[in-house]
Structure formats: structure tokens, C-alpha cells
């Protein structure tokens, strides 16, 4: 899910228990929503608070948020680790998982 101009993207798993309260506040401050989901709240909350959005969240979650303007990837999970988040960085590619399983080796090929 992305914000209105496509500069912030989020991939999310979990549940934000206080998302309705957060959503109401964001709407009062002028944010436009296209859905009724807790996922979209993350995008708009990040627009306002940056990484500090984590202080406002109550729930169990793991997410990856890409900020294209800043060229920044934010990976986050809930304080108790109910929704784990594993990552592997291979050069300029970041692979994300929420379960640690044996994976087949990644092979890349180039198209000429």
C-alpha cells in the first residue's frame, strides 16, 4: 500500500489495535484515506512522524516501509516480537521473511 503520491510504500503483517484512534486523528489533520485498513494508517503516520510513528503503535506487527524521497527502508516489529521479521541484504537487494525457514539458494541471471 502506498501514500497518495507513491513515495511511501508499506508491506505489513499483523494488527494495530489502536488504528481507529490513530486514523481519526490523521483525518482531522487532513490526511486522505482510500481504505479502512490499519495498513494505510502506517503510511500516513510515517508522513507525519517519520520513525517516531513506532511510539504511537499498539499491536502485534512486522512491516517494511520504503521512503522513496529519502531512499530509506524502515523495518520494524512490535516490542514483544509476536510478529518476527528476518532480513538478508545481498548487495542492493533486501530479502524479507517472517518465518525462518531453510530456503533454496538464490541464483541470479542477467538478460543480455
MMTF fields as JSON, N, C-alpha, C and O atoms, coordinates in Angstrom:
{
  "mmtfVersion": "1.0.0",
  "mmtfProducer": "UNKNOWN",
  "numBonds": 447,
  "numAtoms": 448,
  "numGroups": 112,
  "numChains": 1,
  "numModels": 1,
  "chainsPerModel": [1],
  "groupsPerChain": [112],
  "chainIdList": ["A"],
  "bondAtomList": [4, 2, 8, 6, 12, 10, 16, 14, 20, 18, 24, 22, 28, 26, 32, 30, 36, 34, 40, 38, 44, 42, 48, 46, 52, 50, 56, 54, 60, 58, 64, 62, 68, 66, 72, 70, 76, 74, 80, 78, 84, 82, 88, 86, 92, 90, 96, 94, 100, 98, 104, 102, 108, 106, 112, 110, 116, 114, 120, 118, 124, 122, 128, 126, 132, 130, 136, 134, 140, 138, 144, 142, 148, 146, 152, 150, 156, 154, 160, 158, 164, 162, 168, 166, 172, 170, 176, 174, 180, 178, 184, 182, 188, 186, 192, 190, 196, 194, 200, 198, 204, 202, 208, 206, 212, 210, 216, 214, 220, 218, 224, 222, 228, 226, 232, 230, 236, 234, 240, 238, 244, 242, 248, 246, 252, 250, 256, 254, 260, 258, 264, 262, 268, 266, 272, 270, 276, 274, 280, 278, 284, 282, 288, 286, 292, 290, 296, 294, 300, 298, 304, 302, 308, 306, 312, 310, 316, 314, 320, 318, 324, 322, 328, 326, 332, 330, 336, 334, 340, 338, 344, 342, 348, 346, 352, 350, 356, 354, 360, 358, 364, 362, 368, 366, 372, 370, 376, 374, 380, 378, 384, 382, 388, 386, 392, 390, 396, 394, 400, 398, 404, 402, 408, 406, 412, 410, 416, 414, 420, 418, 424, 422, 428, 426, 432, 430, 436, 434, 440, 438, 444, 442],
  "bondOrderList": [1, 1, 1, 1, 1, 1, 1, 1, 1, 1, 1, 1, 1, 1, 1, 1, 1, 1, 1, 1, 1, 1, 1, 1, 1, 1, 1, 1, 1, 1, 1, 1, 1, 1, 1, 1, 1, 1, 1, 1, 1, 1, 1, 1, 1, 1, 1, 1, 1, 1, 1, 1, 1, 1, 1, 1, 1, 1, 1, 1, 1, 1, 1, 1, 1, 1, 1, 1, 1, 1, 1, 1, 1, 1, 1, 1, 1, 1, 1, 1, 1, 1, 1, 1, 1, 1, 1, 1, 1, 1, 1, 1, 1, 1, 1, 1, 1, 1, 1, 1, 1, 1, 1, 1, 1, 1, 1, 1, 1, 1, 1],
  "groupList": [{"groupName": "UNK", "atomNameList": ["N", "CA", "C", "O"], "elementList": ["N", "C", "C", "O"], "formalChargeList": [0, 0, 0, 0], "bondAtomList": [1, 0, 2, 1, 3, 2], "bondOrderList": [1, 1, 2], "singleLetterCode": "X", "chemCompType": "L-PEPTIDE LINKING"}],
  "groupTypeList": [0, 0, 0, 0, 0, 0, 0, 0, 0, 0, 0, 0, 0, 0, 0, 0, 0, 0, 0, 0, 0, 0, 0, 0, 0, 0, 0, 0, 0, 0, 0, 0, 0, 0, 0, 0, 0, 0, 0, 0, 0, 0, 0, 0, 0, 0, 0, 0, 0, 0, 0, 0, 0, 0, 0, 0, 0, 0, 0, 0, 0, 0, 0, 0, 0, 0, 0, 0, 0, 0, 0, 0, 0, 0, 0, 0, 0, 0, 0, 0, 0, 0, 0, 0, 0, 0, 0, 0, 0, 0, 0, 0, 0, 0, 0, 0, 0, 0, 0, 0, 0, 0, 0, 0, 0, 0, 0, 0, 0, 0, 0, 0],
  "groupIdList": [1, 2, 3, 4, 5, 6, 7, 8, 9, 10, 11, 12, 13, 14, 15, 16, 17, 18, 19, 20, 21, 22, 23, 24, 25, 26, 27, 28, 29, 30, 31, 32, 33, 34, 35, 36, 37, 38, 39, 40, 41, 42, 43, 44, 45, 46, 47, 48, 49, 50, 51, 52, 53, 54, 55, 56, 57, 58, 59, 60, 61, 62, 63, 64, 65, 66, 67, 68, 69, 70, 71, 72, 73, 74, 75, 76, 77, 78, 79, 80, 81, 82, 83, 84, 85, 86, 87, 88, 89, 90, 91, 92, 93, 94, 95, 96, 97, 98, 99, 100, 101, 102, 103, 104, 105, 106, 107, 108, 109, 110, 111, 112],
  "secStructList": [7, 5, 7, 6, 6, 1, 1, 3, 3, 3, 3, 3, 3, 3, 3, 3, 6, 6, 2, 2, 2, 2, 2, 2, 2, 2, 2, 2, 6, 6, 7, 7, 7, 1, 1, 1, 7, 2, 2, 2, 2, 2, 2, 2, 2, 2, 2, 2, 2, 4, 4, 4, 4, 4, 4, 4, 7, 7, 3, 3, 3, 3, 3, 3, 3, 3, 3, 6, 6, 6, 6, 3, 3, 3, 3, 3, 3, 7, 6, 6, 7, 1, 1, 7, 7, 3, 3, 3, 3, 3, 6, 6, 3, 3, 3, 3, 3, 1, 1, 7, 7, 7, 7, 7, 7, 7, 7, 7, 7, 7, 7, 7],
  "xCoordList": [0.853, 0.0, 0.894, 1.954, 0.458, 1.26, 0.471, -0.752, 1.212, 0.552, 0.049, 0.18, -0.524, -1.178, -0.239, -0.634, 0.995, 1.918, 2.878, 3.77, 2.709, 3.512, 4.95, 5.791, 5.248, 6.62, 6.868, 8.017, 5.815, 5.952, 5.137, 3.946, 5.795, 5.164, 5.363, 6.401, 4.367, 4.492, 3.99, 3.003, 4.706, 4.268, 4.128, 5.074, 2.944, 2.594, 1.947, 1.161, 2.285, 1.588, 1.323, 2.22, 0.102, -0.227, -1.505, -2.401, -1.559, -2.748, -2.338, -1.625, -2.799, -2.596, -3.892, -4.914, -3.84, -5.06, -5.671, -6.893, -4.84, -5.345, -5.425, -5.36, -5.567, -5.536, -6.739, -6.606, -7.897, -9.056, -8.834, -9.158, -8.293, -7.968, -6.916, -7.057, -5.878, -4.829, -5.389, -5.06, -6.223, -6.833, -7.683, -7.59, -8.514, -9.361, -8.515, -8.852, -7.422, -6.531, -5.895, -5.793, -5.471, -4.869, -5.873, -5.517, -7.107, -8.157, -8.404, -8.53, -8.473, -8.67, -7.54, -7.746, -6.345, -5.194, -5.022, -4.001, -6.023, -6.052, -5.619, -5.564, -5.316, -4.916, -6.133, -7.212, -5.94, -6.989, -6.735, -5.625, -7.741, -7.629, -8.425, -9.505, -7.863, -8.545, -9.126, -9.865, -8.794, -9.256, -9.636, -9.524, -10.079, -10.426, -9.411, -9.701, -8.232, -7.289, -6.277, -5.987, -5.754, -4.685, -3.38, -2.519, -3.227, -2.022, -1.851, -0.753, -2.921, -2.836, -2.503, -1.894, -2.894, -2.556, -1.036, -0.528, -0.307, 1.151, 1.757, 2.658, 1.267, 1.788, 1.611, 2.559, 0.409, 0.125, 0.787, 1.211, 0.874, 1.551, 3.039, 3.639, 3.627, 5.034, 5.221, 6.223, 4.271, 4.368, 4.472, 5.198, 3.762, 3.771, 4.935, 5.549, 5.243, 6.154, 7.487, 8.385, 7.629, 8.848, 8.971, 7.969, 10.197, 10.421, 9.718, 9.475, 9.398, 8.708, 7.305, 6.666, 6.809, 5.482, 5.403, 4.329, 6.523, 6.529, 6.051, 5.455, 6.307, 5.884, 4.364, 3.846, 3.656, 2.193, 1.479, 0.275, 2.214, 1.571, 1.39, 2.3, 0.182, -0.152, -0.674, -1.728, 0.07, -0.382, 0.706, 1.767, 0.416, 1.416, 1.604, 0.645, 2.84, 3.065, 4.527, 5.426, 4.72, 6.026, 5.773, 4.811, 6.627, 6.431, 7.741, 8.731, 7.702, 8.777, 8.163, 7.151, 8.773, 8.265, 9.372, 10.461, 9.098, 10.06, 9.704, 8.589, 10.662, 10.523, 11.383, 12.6, 10.748, 11.478, 12.163, 13.248, 11.557, 12.16, 13.497, 14.449, 13.565, 14.789, 15.676, 16.812, 15.162, 15.925, 16.179, 17.27, 15.161, 15.302, 14.295, 13.121, 14.78, 13.926, 13.853, 14.881, 12.641, 12.418, 11.817, 10.742, 12.501, 11.994, 11.634, 12.426, 10.441, 10.003, 9.135, 8.483, 9.144, 8.26, 7.802, 8.373, 6.77, 6.243, 7.272, 8.21, 7.083, 8.051, 8.273, 9.351, 7.254, 7.344, 7.711, 7.869, 7.846, 8.256, 7.207, 7.54, 5.93, 4.855, 4.895, 4.613, 5.243, 5.392, 6.878, 7.327, 7.621, 9.062, 9.33, 8.465, 10.528, 10.929, 12.398, 13.267, 12.663, 14.027, 14.379, 13.525, 15.643, 16.053, 17.463, 18.261, 17.738, 19.046, 19.327, 18.5, 20.497, 20.868, 21.953, 22.992, 21.703, 22.634, 22.892, 22.146, 23.939, 24.234, 23.185, 23.053, 22.437, 21.409, 20.006, 19.016, 19.919, 18.62, 18.424, 19.322, 17.248, 16.896, 15.772, 14.712, 16.017, 15.016, 14.389, 15.1, 13.071, 12.35, 11.589, 11.088, 11.511, 10.728, 10.145, 10.672, 9.062, 8.507, 8.627, 8.288, 9.11, 9.395, 10.793, 11.163, 11.553, 12.902, 12.839, 12.707, 12.935, 12.887, 14.117, 14.725, 14.461, 15.536, 15.059, 14.012, 15.823, 15.463, 16.473, 17.628, 16.034, 16.948, 17.868, 17.469, 19.085, 19.993, 19.389, 18.702, 19.651, 19.161, 20.187, 21.369, 19.745, 20.621, 20.105, 18.913, 21.015, 20.649, 21.185, 22.251, 20.47, 20.958, 20.733, 19.798, 21.586, 21.465, 20.896, 21.249, 20.022, 19.449, 20.266, 20.467, 20.73, 21.552, 20.767, 21.295],
  "yCoordList": [-1.178, 0.0, 1.235, 1.251, 2.25, 3.468, 4.706, 4.674, 5.798, 7.08, 7.645, 7.002, 8.837, 9.412, 9.622, 9.41, 10.035, 10.308, 9.16, 9.303, 8.03, 6.848, 6.912, 6.143, 7.817, 7.936, 7.131, 6.944, 6.659, 5.833, 4.567, 4.623, 3.423, 2.119, 1.288, 1.377, 0.475, -0.395, -1.799, -1.984, -2.775, -4.169, -4.547, -4.401, -5.035, -5.138, -6.476, -6.999, -7.02, -8.198, -7.948, -7.542, -8.19, -8.026, -7.255, -7.239, -6.621, -5.859, -4.694, -4.875, -3.497, -2.315, -2.112, -1.726, -2.375, -2.341, -0.949, -0.816, 0.086, 1.449, 2.206, 3.435, 1.481, 2.153, 3.072, 4.09, 2.743, 3.621, 4.982, 6.014, 4.981, 6.238, 7.024, 8.232, 6.35, 6.998, 7.528, 8.639, 6.744, 7.134, 8.391, 9.312, 8.433, 9.609, 10.869, 11.909, 10.779, 11.93, 12.351, 13.544, 11.389, 11.696, 12.357, 13.287, 11.894, 12.51, 13.946, 14.839, 14.174, 15.542, 16.466, 17.67, 15.907, 16.709, 16.761, 17.244, 16.264, 16.462, 15.298, 15.438, 14.166, 13.019, 12.395, 12.308, 11.965, 11.317, 9.818, 9.382, 9.037, 7.58, 6.977, 7.454, 5.907, 5.169, 3.859, 3.183, 3.498, 2.224, 2.401, 3.49, 1.326, 1.319, 0.5, 0.104, 0.246, -0.693, -0.047, 1.146, -0.878, -0.412, -0.22, 0.55, -0.899, -0.761, 0.672, 1.224, 1.266, 2.629, 3.644, 4.676, 3.362, 4.249, 4.373, 5.455, 3.278, 3.307, 4.306, 5.064, 4.306, 5.199, 6.656, 7.44, 7.019, 8.417, 8.828, 9.974, 7.917, 8.211, 8.453, 9.326, 7.688, 7.904, 9.27, 9.94, 9.692, 11.013, 12.101, 13.079, 11.938, 12.942, 12.804, 13.803, 11.595, 11.393, 10.751, 10.681, 10.281, 9.572, 8.313, 7.67, 7.964, 6.75, 6.775, 5.722, 7.948, 8.074, 7.499, 7.384, 7.133, 6.526, 5.301, 4.973, 4.626, 3.414, 3.683, 2.809, 4.877, 5.231, 5.234, 5.041, 5.448, 5.556, 4.222, 4.122, 3.197, 1.934, 0.991, 0.77, 0.441, -0.58, -1.784, -1.714, -2.885, -4.05, -5.083, -5.009, -6.049, -7.045, -6.93, -7.051, -6.694, -6.363, -6.525, -6.557, -6.624, -6.509, -5.829, -6.155, -4.888, -4.226, -3.711, -3.519, -3.5, -2.848, -1.631, -1.74, -0.481, 0.766, 1.401, 1.669, 1.64, 2.262, 3.717, 4.039, 4.605, 6.042, 6.407, 6.553, 6.55, 6.801, 8.167, 8.304, 9.173, 10.511, 10.506, 11.153, 9.781, 9.721, 8.533, 8.444, 7.621, 6.423, 5.578, 5.037, 5.465, 4.799, 3.672, 3.815, 2.546, 1.408, 1.276, 1.151, 1.302, 1.125, -0.255, -0.561, -1.081, -2.385, -2.301, -1.818, -2.769, -2.654, -3.838, -4.46, -4.129, -5.158, -4.715, -3.804, -5.369, -4.994, -5.262, -6.036, -4.618, -4.67, -6.065, -6.367, -6.917, -8.244, -9.322, -10.487, -8.954, -9.898, -10.927, -12.02, -10.58, -11.501, -11.809, -12.929, -10.818, -10.973, -10.768, -9.633, -11.846, -11.695, -11.187, -11.25, -10.69, -10.155, -10.499, -10.075, -11.261, -11.639, -10.982, -10.826, -10.6, -9.986, -10.424, -10.835, -10.322, -10.633, -9.602, -9.374, -8.986, -7.983, -8.565, -9.017, -8.549, -9.044, -7.914, -7.726, -7.18, -6.015, -4.943, -4.388, -4.648, -3.608, -4.195, -3.477, -5.507, -6.177, -6.621, -7.197, -6.346, -6.757, -7.785, -7.513, -8.966, -10.031, -10.08, -10.063, -10.14, -10.146, -11.445, -12.023, -11.895, -13.086, -12.88, -12.119, -13.567, -13.539, -14.885, -15.032, -15.858, -17.166, -17.564, -17.402, -18.074, -18.506, -19.958, -20.866, -20.16, -21.499, -21.673, -20.708, -22.925, -23.208, -22.83, -23.289, -22.008, -21.555, -22.081, -22.341, -22.233, -22.605, -21.431, -20.276, -21.712, -20.603, -19.741, -20.237, -18.478, -17.53, -17.458, -17.221, -17.658, -17.554, -16.445, -16.354, -15.625, -14.527, -14.792, -15.387, -14.367, -14.439, -13.089, -12.362, -12.781, -11.491, -11.736, -12.703, -10.85, -10.899, -9.949, -8.783, -10.479, -9.627, -9.17, -8.452],
  "zCoordList": [0.0, 0.0, 0.0, 0.626, -0.7, -0.846, -0.434, -0.293, -0.245, 0.001, -1.322, -2.364, -1.283, -2.464, -3.646, -4.793, -3.383, -4.496, -4.788, -5.624, -4.116, -4.395, -3.92, -4.388, -2.997, -2.493, -1.221, -0.823, -0.589, 0.614, 0.407, 0.104, 0.574, 0.393, 1.639, 2.294, 1.971, 3.139, 2.811, 2.099, 3.357, 3.358, 4.82, 5.593, 5.211, 6.626, 6.937, 6.147, 8.089, 8.612, 10.092, 10.832, 10.512, 11.919, 12.125, 11.281, 13.269, 13.631, 14.527, 15.513, 14.169, 15.001, 15.782, 15.216, 17.079, 17.891, 17.987, 18.052, 17.998, 18.154, 16.826, 16.812, 15.709, 14.409, 14.186, 13.507, 14.732, 14.525, 15.171, 14.583, 16.357, 17.051, 16.26, 16.069, 15.809, 15.021, 13.706, 13.291, 13.059, 11.784, 11.948, 11.137, 12.998, 13.24, 13.374, 12.808, 14.118, 14.285, 12.969, 12.682, 12.172, 10.878, 9.938, 9.215, 9.938, 9.108, 9.548, 8.71, 10.853, 11.365, 10.936, 10.778, 10.747, 10.339, 8.819, 8.329, 8.062, 6.626, 5.749, 4.528, 6.338, 5.523, 4.844, 5.431, 3.6, 2.82, 2.796, 2.489, 3.113, 3.132, 1.984, 1.637, 1.397, 0.334, 0.844, 0.128, 2.085, 2.629, 4.095, 4.658, 4.686, 6.108, 6.916, 8.044, 6.353, 6.945, 7.883, 7.8, 8.776, 9.657, 8.882, 9.308, 7.766, 6.941, 6.453, 6.514, 5.977, 5.455, 6.544, 6.264, 7.763, 8.886, 9.015, 9.313, 8.794, 8.898, 7.916, 8.274, 6.69, 5.662, 6.074, 6.014, 6.488, 6.832, 8.149, 8.301, 9.077, 10.34, 10.099, 10.726, 9.199, 8.842, 8.189, 8.44, 7.354, 6.727, 7.793, 7.613, 8.88, 9.949, 10.915, 11.292, 11.314, 12.434, 12.075, 12.915, 10.842, 10.493, 11.347, 11.661, 11.72, 12.501, 13.86, 14.45, 14.349, 15.644, 15.613, 16.659, 14.427, 14.363, 15.267, 15.772, 15.473, 16.297, 17.724, 18.352, 18.233, 19.595, 19.74, 20.84, 18.65, 18.7, 18.504, 18.742, 18.071, 17.695, 18.871, 19.67, 18.95, 19.935, 19.155, 18.524, 19.202, 18.463, 18.295, 18.914, 17.441, 17.067, 15.569, 14.807, 15.139, 13.74, 13.354, 14.194, 12.069, 11.429, 10.101, 9.406, 9.743, 8.452, 7.882, 8.588, 6.584, 5.852, 5.183, 4.491, 5.387, 4.826, 3.994, 4.503, 2.722, 1.817, 1.608, 1.201, 1.891, 1.691, 0.479, 0.593, -0.667, -1.913, -1.917, -2.482, -1.303, -1.282, -0.558, -0.994, 0.54, 1.346, 0.991, 1.456, 0.172, -0.157, 1.074, 1.252, 1.93, 3.226, 3.374, 3.033, 3.89, 4.207, 5.717, 6.382, 6.263, 7.689, 7.918, 7.4, 8.685, 9.087, 10.558, 11.367, 10.912, 12.301, 12.689, 11.85, 13.971, 14.512, 15.891, 16.489, 16.38, 17.689, 18.782, 18.593, 19.91, 21.014, 21.581, 22.092, 21.493, 22.084, 21.07, 21.436, 19.827, 18.803, 18.426, 17.967, 18.62, 18.236, 16.749, 16.324, 15.978, 14.53, 14.197, 14.035, 14.1, 13.833, 12.418, 11.545, 12.215, 10.927, 10.705, 11.467, 9.671, 9.314, 7.987, 7.113, 7.844, 6.596, 6.215, 7.058, 4.931, 4.381, 3.294, 2.411, 3.368, 2.377, 1.487, 1.969, 0.193, -0.801, -1.785, -2.746, -1.537, -2.379, -2.185, -1.094, -3.238, -3.15, -3.011, -3.145, -2.739, -2.62, -1.176, -0.562, -0.648, 0.711, 0.616, 0.052, 1.174, 1.189, 2.588, 3.593, 2.643, 3.917, 4.087, 3.123, 5.336, 5.673, 7.061, 7.872, 7.308, 8.654, 9.34, 10.514, 8.602, 9.189, 8.754, 7.591, 9.679, 9.367, 8.929, 9.75, 7.63, 7.049, 6.18, 5.716, 5.976, 5.048, 3.652, 3.195, 2.996, 1.654, 0.651, 0.99, -0.563, -1.629, -1.92, -1.767, -2.334, -2.68, -3.783, -4.676, -3.705, -4.711, -5.829, -5.578, -7.044, -8.19, -9.089, -9.38, -9.512, -10.391, -11.785, -11.946, -12.756, -14.127, -14.776, -14.442, -15.681, -16.383, -17.775, -18.449, -18.183, -19.522, -20.386, -20.046, -21.507, -22.4, -23.593, -24.442]
}
